[in-house]
Coordinates of N, CA and C in Angstrom, one line a residue:
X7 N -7.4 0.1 -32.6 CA -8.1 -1.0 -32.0 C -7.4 -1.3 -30.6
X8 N -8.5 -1.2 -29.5 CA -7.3 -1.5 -28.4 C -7.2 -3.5 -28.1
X9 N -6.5 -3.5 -28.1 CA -5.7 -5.0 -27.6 C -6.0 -5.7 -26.0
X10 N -5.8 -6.8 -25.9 CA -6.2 -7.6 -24.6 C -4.8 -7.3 -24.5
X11 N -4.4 -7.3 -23.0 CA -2.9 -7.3 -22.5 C -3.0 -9.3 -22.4
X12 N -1.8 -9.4 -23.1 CA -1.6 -11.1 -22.9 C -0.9 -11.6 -21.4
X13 N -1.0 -12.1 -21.3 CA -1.1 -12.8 -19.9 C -0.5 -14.3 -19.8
X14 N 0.8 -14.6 -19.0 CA 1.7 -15.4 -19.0 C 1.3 -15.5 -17.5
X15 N 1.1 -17.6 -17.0 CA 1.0 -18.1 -15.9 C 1.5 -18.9 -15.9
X16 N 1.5 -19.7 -14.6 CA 2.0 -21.3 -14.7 C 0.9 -21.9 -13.2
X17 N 0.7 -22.8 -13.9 CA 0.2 -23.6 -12.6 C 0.7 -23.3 -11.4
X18 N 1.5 -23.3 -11.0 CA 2.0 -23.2 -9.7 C 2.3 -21.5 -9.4
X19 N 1.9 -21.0 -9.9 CA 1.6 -19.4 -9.6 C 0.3 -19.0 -10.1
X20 N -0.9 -19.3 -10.6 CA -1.7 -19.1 -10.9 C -2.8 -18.5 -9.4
X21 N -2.3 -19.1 -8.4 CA -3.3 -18.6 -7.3 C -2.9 -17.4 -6.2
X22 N -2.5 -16.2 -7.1 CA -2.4 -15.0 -6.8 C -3.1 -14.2 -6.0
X23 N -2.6 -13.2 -5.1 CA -4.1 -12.2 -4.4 C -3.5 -11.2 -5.3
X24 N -5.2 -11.3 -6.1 CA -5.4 -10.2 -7.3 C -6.3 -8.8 -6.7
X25 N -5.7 -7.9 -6.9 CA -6.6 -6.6 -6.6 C -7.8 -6.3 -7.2
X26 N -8.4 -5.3 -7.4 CA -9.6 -5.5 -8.0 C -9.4 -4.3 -9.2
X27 N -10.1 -4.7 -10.1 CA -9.4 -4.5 -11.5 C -10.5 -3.1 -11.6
X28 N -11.2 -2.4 -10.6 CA -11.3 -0.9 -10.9 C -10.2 -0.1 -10.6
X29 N -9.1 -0.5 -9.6 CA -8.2 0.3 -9.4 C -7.3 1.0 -10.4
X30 N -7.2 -0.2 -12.0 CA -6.9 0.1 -13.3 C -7.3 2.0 -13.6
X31 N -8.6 1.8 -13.0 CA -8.5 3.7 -13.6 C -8.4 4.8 -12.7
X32 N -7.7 4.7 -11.6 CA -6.7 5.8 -11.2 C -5.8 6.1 -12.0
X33 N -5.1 7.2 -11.7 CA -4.3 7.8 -12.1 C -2.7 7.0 -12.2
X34 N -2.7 7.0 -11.2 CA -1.3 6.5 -10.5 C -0.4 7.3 -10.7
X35 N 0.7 6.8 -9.7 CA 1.8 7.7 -9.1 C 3.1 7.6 -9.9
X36 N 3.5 8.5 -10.7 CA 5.1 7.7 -11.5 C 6.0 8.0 -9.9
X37 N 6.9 7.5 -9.8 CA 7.9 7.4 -8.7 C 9.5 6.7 -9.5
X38 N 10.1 7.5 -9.7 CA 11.6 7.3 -10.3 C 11.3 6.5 -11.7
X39 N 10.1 6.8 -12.3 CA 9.8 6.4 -13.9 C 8.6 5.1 -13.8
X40 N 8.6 4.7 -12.1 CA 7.4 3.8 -12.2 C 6.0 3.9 -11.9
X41 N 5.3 3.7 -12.7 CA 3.6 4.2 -12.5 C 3.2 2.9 -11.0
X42 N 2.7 3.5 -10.3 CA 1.9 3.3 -9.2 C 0.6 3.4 -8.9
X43 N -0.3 2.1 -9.5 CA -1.6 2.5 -8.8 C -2.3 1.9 -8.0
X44 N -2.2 0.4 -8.0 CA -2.6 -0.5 -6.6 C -1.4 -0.5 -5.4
X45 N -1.7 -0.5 -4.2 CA -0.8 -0.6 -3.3 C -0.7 -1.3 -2.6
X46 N -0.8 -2.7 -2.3 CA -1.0 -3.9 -1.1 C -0.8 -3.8 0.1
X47 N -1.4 -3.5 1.5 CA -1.4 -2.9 2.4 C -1.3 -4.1 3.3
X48 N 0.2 -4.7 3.6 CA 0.2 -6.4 4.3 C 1.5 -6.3 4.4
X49 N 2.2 -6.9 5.6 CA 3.5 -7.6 5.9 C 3.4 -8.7 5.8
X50 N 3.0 -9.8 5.3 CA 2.9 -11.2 5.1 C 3.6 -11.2 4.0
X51 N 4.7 -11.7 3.9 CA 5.7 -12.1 2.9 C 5.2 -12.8 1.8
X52 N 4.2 -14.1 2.5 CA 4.3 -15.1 1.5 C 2.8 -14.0 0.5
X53 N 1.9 -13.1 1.0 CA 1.1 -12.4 0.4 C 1.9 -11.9 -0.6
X54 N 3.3 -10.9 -0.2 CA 3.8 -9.9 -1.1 C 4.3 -10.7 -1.9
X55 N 4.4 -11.9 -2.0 CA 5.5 -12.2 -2.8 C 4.3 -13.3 -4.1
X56 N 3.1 -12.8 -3.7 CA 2.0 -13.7 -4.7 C 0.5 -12.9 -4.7
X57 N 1.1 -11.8 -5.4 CA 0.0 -10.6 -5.7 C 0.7 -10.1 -7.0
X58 N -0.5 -9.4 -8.0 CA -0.3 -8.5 -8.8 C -0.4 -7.0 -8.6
X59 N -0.3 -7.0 -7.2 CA -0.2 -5.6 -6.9 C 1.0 -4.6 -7.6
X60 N 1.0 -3.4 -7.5 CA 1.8 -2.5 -8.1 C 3.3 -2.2 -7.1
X61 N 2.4 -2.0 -5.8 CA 3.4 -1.7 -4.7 C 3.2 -2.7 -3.5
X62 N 3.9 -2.5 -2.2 CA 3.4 -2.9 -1.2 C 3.4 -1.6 0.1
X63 N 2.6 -1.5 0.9 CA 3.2 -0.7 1.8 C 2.9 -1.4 3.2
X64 N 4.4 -1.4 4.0 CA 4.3 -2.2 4.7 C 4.0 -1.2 5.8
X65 N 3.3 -1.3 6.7 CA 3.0 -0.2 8.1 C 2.3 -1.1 8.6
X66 N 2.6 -1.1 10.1 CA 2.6 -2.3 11.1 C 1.9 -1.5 12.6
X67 N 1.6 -2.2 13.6 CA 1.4 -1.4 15.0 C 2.0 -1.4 15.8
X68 N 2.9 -2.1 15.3 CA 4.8 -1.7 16.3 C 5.9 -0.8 15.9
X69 N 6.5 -0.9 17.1 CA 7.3 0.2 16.9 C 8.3 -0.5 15.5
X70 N 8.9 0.4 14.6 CA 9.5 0.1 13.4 C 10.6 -0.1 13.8
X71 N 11.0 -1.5 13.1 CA 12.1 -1.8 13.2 C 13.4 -2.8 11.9
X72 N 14.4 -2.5 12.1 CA 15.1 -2.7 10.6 C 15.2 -4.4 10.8
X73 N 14.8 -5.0 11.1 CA 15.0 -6.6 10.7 C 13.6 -6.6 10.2
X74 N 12.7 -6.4 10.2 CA 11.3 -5.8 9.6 C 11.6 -5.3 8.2
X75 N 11.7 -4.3 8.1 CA 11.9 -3.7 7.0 C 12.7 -4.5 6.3
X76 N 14.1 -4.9 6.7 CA 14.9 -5.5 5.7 C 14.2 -7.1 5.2
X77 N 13.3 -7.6 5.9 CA 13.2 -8.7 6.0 C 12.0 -9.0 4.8
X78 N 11.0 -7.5 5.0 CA 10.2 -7.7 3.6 C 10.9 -7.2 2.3
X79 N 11.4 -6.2 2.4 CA 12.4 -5.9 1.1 C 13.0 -6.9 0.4
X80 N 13.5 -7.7 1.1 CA 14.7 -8.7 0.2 C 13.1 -9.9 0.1
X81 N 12.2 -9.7 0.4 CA 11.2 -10.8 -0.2 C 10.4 -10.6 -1.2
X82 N 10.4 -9.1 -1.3 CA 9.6 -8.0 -2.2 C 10.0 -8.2 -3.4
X83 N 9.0 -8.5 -4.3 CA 9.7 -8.4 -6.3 C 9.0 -7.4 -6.6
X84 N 7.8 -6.2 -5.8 CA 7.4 -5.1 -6.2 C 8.1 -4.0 -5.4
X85 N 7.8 -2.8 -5.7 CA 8.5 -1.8 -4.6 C 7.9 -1.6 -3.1
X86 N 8.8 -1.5 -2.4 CA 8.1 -1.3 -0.6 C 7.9 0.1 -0.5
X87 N 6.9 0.1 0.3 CA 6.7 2.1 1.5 C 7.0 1.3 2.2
X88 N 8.0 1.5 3.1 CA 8.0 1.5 4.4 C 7.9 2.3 5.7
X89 N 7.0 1.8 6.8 CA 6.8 2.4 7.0 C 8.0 2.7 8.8
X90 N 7.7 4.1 8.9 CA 9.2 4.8 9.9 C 8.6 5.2 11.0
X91 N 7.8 4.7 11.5 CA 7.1 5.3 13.0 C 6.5 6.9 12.8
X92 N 6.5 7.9 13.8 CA 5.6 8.7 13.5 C 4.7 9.2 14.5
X93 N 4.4 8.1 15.1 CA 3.6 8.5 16.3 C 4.5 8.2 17.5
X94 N 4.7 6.9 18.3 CA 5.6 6.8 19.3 C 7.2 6.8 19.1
X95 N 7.4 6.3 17.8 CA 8.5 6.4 17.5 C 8.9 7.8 16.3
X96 N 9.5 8.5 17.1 CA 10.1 9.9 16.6 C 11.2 10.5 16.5
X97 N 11.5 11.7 16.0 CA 13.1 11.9 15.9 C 13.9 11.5 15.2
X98 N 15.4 11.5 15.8 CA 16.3 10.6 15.7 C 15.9 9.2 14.9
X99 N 14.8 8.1 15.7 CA 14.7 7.2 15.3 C 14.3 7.1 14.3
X100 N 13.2 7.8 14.2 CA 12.7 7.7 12.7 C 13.5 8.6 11.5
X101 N 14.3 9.1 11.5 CA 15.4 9.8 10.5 C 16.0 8.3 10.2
X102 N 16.4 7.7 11.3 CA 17.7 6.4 11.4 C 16.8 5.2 10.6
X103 N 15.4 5.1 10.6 CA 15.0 3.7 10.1 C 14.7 4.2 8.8
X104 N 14.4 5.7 8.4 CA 14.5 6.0 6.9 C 15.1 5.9 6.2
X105 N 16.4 6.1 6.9 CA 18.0 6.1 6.1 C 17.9 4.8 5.9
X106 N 17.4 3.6 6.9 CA 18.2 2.1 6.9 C 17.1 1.8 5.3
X107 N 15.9 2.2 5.8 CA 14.6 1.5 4.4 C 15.3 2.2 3.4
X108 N 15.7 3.5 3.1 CA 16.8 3.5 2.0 C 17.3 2.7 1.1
X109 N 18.6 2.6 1.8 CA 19.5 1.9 1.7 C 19.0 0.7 1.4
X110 N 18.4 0.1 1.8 CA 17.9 -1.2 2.0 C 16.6 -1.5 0.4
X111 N 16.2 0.0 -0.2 CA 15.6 -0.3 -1.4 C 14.5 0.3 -1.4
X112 N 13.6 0.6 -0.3 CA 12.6 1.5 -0.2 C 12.1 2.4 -1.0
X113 N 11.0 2.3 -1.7 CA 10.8 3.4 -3.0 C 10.0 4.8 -2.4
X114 N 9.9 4.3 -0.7 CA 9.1 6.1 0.4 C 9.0 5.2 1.2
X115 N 8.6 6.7 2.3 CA 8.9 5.7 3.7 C 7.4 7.0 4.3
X116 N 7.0 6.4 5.0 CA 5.7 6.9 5.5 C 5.6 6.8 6.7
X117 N 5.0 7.9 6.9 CA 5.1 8.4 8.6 C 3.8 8.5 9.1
X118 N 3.4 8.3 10.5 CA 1.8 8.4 10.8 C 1.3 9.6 11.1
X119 N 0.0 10.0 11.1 CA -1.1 10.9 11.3 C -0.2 11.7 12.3
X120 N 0.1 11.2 13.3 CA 0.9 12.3 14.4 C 2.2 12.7 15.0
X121 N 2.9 13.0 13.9 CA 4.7 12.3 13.3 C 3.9 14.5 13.4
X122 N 5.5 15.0 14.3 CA 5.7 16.2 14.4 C 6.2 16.7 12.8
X123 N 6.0 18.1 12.8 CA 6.6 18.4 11.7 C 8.3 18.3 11.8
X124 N 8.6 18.7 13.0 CA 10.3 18.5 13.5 C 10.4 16.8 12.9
X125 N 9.8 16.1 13.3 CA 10.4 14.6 12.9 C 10.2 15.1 11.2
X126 N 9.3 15.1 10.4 CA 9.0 15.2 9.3 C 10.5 16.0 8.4
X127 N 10.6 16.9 8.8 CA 11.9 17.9 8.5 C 13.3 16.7 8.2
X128 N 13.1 16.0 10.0 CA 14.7 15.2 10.2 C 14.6 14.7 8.8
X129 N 13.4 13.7 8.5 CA 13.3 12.6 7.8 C 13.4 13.0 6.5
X130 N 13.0 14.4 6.0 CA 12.9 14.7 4.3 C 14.3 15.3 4.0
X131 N 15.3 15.5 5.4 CA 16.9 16.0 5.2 C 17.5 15.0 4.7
X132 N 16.8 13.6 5.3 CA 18.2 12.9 4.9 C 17.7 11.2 4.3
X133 N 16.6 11.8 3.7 CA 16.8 10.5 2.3 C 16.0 11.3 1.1
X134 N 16.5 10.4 -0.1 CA 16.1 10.7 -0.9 C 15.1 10.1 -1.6
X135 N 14.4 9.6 -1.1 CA 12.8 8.6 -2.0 C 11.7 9.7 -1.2
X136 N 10.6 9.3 -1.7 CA 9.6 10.4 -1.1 C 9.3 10.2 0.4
X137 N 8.7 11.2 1.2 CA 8.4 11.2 2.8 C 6.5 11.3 2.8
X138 N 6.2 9.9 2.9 CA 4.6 9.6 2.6 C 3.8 9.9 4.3
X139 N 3.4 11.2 4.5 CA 3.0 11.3 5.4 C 1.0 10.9 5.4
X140 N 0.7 10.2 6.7 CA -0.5 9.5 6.9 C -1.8 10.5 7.2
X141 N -2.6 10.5 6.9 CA -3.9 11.4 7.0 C -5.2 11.0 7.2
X142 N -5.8 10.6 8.7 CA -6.8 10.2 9.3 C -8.2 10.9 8.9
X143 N -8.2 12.1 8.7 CA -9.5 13.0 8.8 C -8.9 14.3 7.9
X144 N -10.6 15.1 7.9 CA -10.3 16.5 7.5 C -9.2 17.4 8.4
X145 N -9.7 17.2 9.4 CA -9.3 17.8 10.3 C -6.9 17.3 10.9
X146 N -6.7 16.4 9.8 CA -4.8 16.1 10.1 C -4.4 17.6 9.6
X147 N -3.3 18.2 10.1 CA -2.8 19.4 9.5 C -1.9 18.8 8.7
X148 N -1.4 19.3 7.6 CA -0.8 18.7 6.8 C 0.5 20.1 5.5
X149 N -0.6 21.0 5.7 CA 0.0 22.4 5.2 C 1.6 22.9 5.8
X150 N 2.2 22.4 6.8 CA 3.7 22.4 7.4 C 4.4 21.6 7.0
X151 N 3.7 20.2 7.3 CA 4.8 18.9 6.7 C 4.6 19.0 5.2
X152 N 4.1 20.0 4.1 CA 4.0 19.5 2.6 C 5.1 20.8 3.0
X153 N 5.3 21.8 3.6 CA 6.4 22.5 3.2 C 7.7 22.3 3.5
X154 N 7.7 21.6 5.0 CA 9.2 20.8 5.1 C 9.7 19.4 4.4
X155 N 9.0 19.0 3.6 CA 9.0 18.0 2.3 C 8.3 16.7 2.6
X156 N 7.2 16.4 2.9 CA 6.1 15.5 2.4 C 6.1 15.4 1.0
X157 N 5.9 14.4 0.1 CA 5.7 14.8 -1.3 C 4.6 13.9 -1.9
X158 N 4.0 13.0 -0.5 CA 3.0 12.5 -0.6 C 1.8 12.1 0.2
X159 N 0.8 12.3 0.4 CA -0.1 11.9 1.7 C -1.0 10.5 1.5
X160 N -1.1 10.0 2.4 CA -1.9 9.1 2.4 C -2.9 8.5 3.5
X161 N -4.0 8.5 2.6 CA -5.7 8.8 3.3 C -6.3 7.8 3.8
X162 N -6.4 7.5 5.2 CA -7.0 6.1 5.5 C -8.2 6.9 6.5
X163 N -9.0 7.2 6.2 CA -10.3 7.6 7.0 C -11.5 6.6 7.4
X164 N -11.2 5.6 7.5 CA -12.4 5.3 7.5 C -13.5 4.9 6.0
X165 N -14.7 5.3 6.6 CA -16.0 5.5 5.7 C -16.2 6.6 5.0
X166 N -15.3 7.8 5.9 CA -15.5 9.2 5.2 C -13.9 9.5 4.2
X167 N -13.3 8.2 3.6 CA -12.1 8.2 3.0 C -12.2 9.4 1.6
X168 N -13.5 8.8 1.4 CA -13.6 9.6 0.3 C -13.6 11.0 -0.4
X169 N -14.5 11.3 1.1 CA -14.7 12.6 1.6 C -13.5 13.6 1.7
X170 N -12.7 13.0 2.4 CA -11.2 13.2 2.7 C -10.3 13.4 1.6
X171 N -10.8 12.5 0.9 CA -9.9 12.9 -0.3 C -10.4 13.6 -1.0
X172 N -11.6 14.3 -1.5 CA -12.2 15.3 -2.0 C -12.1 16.7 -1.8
X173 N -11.8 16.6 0.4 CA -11.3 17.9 0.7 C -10.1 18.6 0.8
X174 N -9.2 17.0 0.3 CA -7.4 17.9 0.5 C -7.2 17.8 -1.2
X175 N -8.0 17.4 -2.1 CA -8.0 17.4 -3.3 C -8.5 18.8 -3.9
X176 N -9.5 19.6 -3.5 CA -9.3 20.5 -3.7 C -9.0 21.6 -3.1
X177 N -7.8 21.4 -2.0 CA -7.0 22.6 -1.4 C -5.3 22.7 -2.5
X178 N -5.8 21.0 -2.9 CA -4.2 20.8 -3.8 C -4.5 19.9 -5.0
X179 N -4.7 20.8 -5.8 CA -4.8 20.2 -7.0 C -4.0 19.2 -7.7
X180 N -2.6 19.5 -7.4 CA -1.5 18.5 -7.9 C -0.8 17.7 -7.0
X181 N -1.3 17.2 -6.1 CA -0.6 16.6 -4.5 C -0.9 15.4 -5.0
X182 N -0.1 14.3 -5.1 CA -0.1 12.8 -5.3 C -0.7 12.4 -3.8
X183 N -1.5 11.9 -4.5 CA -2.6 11.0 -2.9 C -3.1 9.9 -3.3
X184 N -2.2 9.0 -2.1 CA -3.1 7.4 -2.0 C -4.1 7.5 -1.0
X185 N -4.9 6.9 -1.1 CA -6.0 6.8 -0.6 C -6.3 5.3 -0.2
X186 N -7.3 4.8 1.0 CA -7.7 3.1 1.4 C -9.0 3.0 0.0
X187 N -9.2 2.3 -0.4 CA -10.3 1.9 -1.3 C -11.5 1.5 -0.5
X188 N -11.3 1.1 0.3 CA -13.0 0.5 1.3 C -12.8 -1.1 0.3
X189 N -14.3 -1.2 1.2 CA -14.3 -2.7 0.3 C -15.1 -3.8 -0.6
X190 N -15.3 -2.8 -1.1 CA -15.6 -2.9 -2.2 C -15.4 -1.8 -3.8
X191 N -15.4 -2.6 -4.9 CA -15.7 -1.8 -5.9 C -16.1 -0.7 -6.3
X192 N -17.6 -0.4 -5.5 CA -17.9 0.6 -5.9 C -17.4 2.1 -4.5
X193 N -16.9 1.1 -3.9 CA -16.0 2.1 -2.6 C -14.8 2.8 -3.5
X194 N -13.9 1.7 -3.7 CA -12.9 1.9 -4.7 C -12.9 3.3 -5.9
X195 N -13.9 3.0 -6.7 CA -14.6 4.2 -7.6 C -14.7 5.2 -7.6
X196 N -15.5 5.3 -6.2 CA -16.0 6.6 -5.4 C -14.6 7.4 -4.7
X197 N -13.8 6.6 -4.6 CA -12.2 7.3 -4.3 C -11.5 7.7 -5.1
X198 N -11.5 7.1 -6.4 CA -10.9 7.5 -7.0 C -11.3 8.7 -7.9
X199 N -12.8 9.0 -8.2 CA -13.4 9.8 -8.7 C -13.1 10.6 -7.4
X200 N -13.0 10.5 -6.2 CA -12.5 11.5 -5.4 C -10.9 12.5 -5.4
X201 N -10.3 11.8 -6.6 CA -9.1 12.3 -6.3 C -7.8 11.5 -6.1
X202 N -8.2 10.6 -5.8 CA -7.1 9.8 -5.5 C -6.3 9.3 -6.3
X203 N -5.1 9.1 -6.1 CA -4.1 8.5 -7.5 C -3.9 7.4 -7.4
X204 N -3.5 6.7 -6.3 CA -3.5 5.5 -6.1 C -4.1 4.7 -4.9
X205 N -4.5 3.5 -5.2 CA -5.5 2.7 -4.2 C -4.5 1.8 -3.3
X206 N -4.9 2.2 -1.8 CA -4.6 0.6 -1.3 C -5.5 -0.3 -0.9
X207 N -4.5 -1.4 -0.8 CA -6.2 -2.3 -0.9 C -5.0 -3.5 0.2
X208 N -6.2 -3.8 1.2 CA -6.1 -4.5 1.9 C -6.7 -6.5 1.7
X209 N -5.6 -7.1 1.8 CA -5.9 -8.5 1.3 C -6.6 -9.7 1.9
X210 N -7.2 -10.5 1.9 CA -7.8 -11.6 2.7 C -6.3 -12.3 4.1
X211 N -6.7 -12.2 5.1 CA -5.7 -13.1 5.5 C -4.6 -14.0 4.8
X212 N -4.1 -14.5 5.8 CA -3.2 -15.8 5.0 C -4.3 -17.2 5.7
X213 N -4.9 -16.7 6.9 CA -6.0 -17.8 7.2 C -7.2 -18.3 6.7
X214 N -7.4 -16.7 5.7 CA -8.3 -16.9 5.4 C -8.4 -17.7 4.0
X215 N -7.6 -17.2 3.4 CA -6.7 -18.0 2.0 C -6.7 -19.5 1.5
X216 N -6.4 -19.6 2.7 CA -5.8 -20.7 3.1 C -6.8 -21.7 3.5
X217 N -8.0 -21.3 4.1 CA -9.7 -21.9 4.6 C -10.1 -22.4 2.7
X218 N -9.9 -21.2 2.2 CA -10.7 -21.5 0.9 C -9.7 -22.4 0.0
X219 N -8.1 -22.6 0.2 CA -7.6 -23.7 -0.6 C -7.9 -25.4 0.0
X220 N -8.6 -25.4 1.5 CA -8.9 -26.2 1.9 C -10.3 -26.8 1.4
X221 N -10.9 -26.2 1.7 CA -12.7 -26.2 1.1 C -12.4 -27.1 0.2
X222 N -11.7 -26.0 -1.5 CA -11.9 -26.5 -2.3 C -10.7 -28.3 -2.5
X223 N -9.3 -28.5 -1.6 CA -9.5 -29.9 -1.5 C -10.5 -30.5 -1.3
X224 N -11.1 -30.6 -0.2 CA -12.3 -30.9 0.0 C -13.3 -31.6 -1.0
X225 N -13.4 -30.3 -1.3 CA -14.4 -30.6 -2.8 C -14.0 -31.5 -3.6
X226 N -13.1 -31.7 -4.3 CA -11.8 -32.3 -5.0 C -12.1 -33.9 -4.4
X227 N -11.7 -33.9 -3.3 CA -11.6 -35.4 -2.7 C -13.3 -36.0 -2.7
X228 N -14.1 -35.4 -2.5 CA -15.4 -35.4 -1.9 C -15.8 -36.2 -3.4
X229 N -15.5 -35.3 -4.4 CA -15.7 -35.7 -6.0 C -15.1 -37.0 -6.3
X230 N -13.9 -37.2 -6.0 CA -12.9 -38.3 -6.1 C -14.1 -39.6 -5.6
X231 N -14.6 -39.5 -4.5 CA -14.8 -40.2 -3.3 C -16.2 -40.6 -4.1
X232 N -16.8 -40.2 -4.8 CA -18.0 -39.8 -5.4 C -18.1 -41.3 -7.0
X233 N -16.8 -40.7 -7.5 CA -16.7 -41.9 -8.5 C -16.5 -43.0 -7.9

């Protein structure tokens, strides 16, 4: 007979950003004995630190940097990807901010769509968590960096995400792949029936959050105001 999972809250944490509960039937990723299947795709601290997400992965539009990294880690009570540049930031640099997200707790560090295979190499020599390389379209090459040690890709296409995941899904049958969910549920679905192991999922603002704890004061007072 299967069982409800019981569920421990408290008022003052009850107003969580919850992911959406199809992501439950991915696969997910074990990673050092932990299953992985929602990913929270947000540098906003006060987000990571009030979500039921699985993971977080933090990838930003600046250049990477270790007061960054270190600064979500020690906020993080789930595991971080962080992410190591890739596109403008390469090399050297990105070897050095892998080592630092390391050290620092990082459960993979992820590199963008146009991160050479030479950078890819630096980065899979000299850490030991996985090297999450990024995958825009059919068309990212990716067959170099899975042989100088990628051990994981991850799929943000767009509308054709799915697609995408469908087409490097059957060139690799056993390749751990996160994939963006779209947004909605039945986006979600359709990715994961595409292949995908794990979902990210991108969260409401902190403005926007925050509009809707207001409203509902509002309401609250309006009621008040009413008796």
């Amino acid at each position: 007979m299967k069982r409800e999972t019981p569920e421990i809250m408290t008022d003052l944490r009850k107003d969580i950003v919850r992911v959406p509960q199809v992501i439950r039937q991915a696969s997910g990723i074990s990673i050092f004995g932990r299953k992985i299947r929602s990913i929270i795709f947000t540098t906003d601290i006060a987000i990571i630190r009030n979500t039921d997400a699985d993971a977080v992965i933090a990838v930003y539009p600046f250049t990477p940097h270790p007061a960054i990294t270190k600064s979500i880690i020690e906020a993080a009570d789930i595991p971080v990807f962080s992410g190591v540049g890739g596109g403008l930031t390469q090399g050297n640099r990105s070897s050095y901010m892998s080592m630092f997200a390391e050290s620092q707790g990082s459960i993979g560090v992820v590199l963008n769509a146009p991160t050479p295979v030479e950078t890819v190499k630096m980065v899979a020599e000299v850490v030991d968590i996985p090297v999450v390389s990024t995958v825009t379209s059919t068309l990212t090459p990716i067959e170099e960096k899975l042989e100088v040690g990628v051990k994981i890709i991850n799929i943000s296409a767009g509308s054709r995400t799915a697609e995408t995941v469908n087409f490097f899904r059957l060139q690799y049958p056993d390749l751990p792949i996160i994939a963006t969910g779209g947004p909605s549920e039945k986006s979600i679905l359709e990715t994961i029936e595409a292949g995908a192991n794990a979902i990210t999922y991108t969260p409401p603002s902190n403005g926007e959050l925050f509009r809707r704890k207001m409203e509902h004061y509002r309401k609250e007072e309006q009621g008040q105001s009413d008796n």
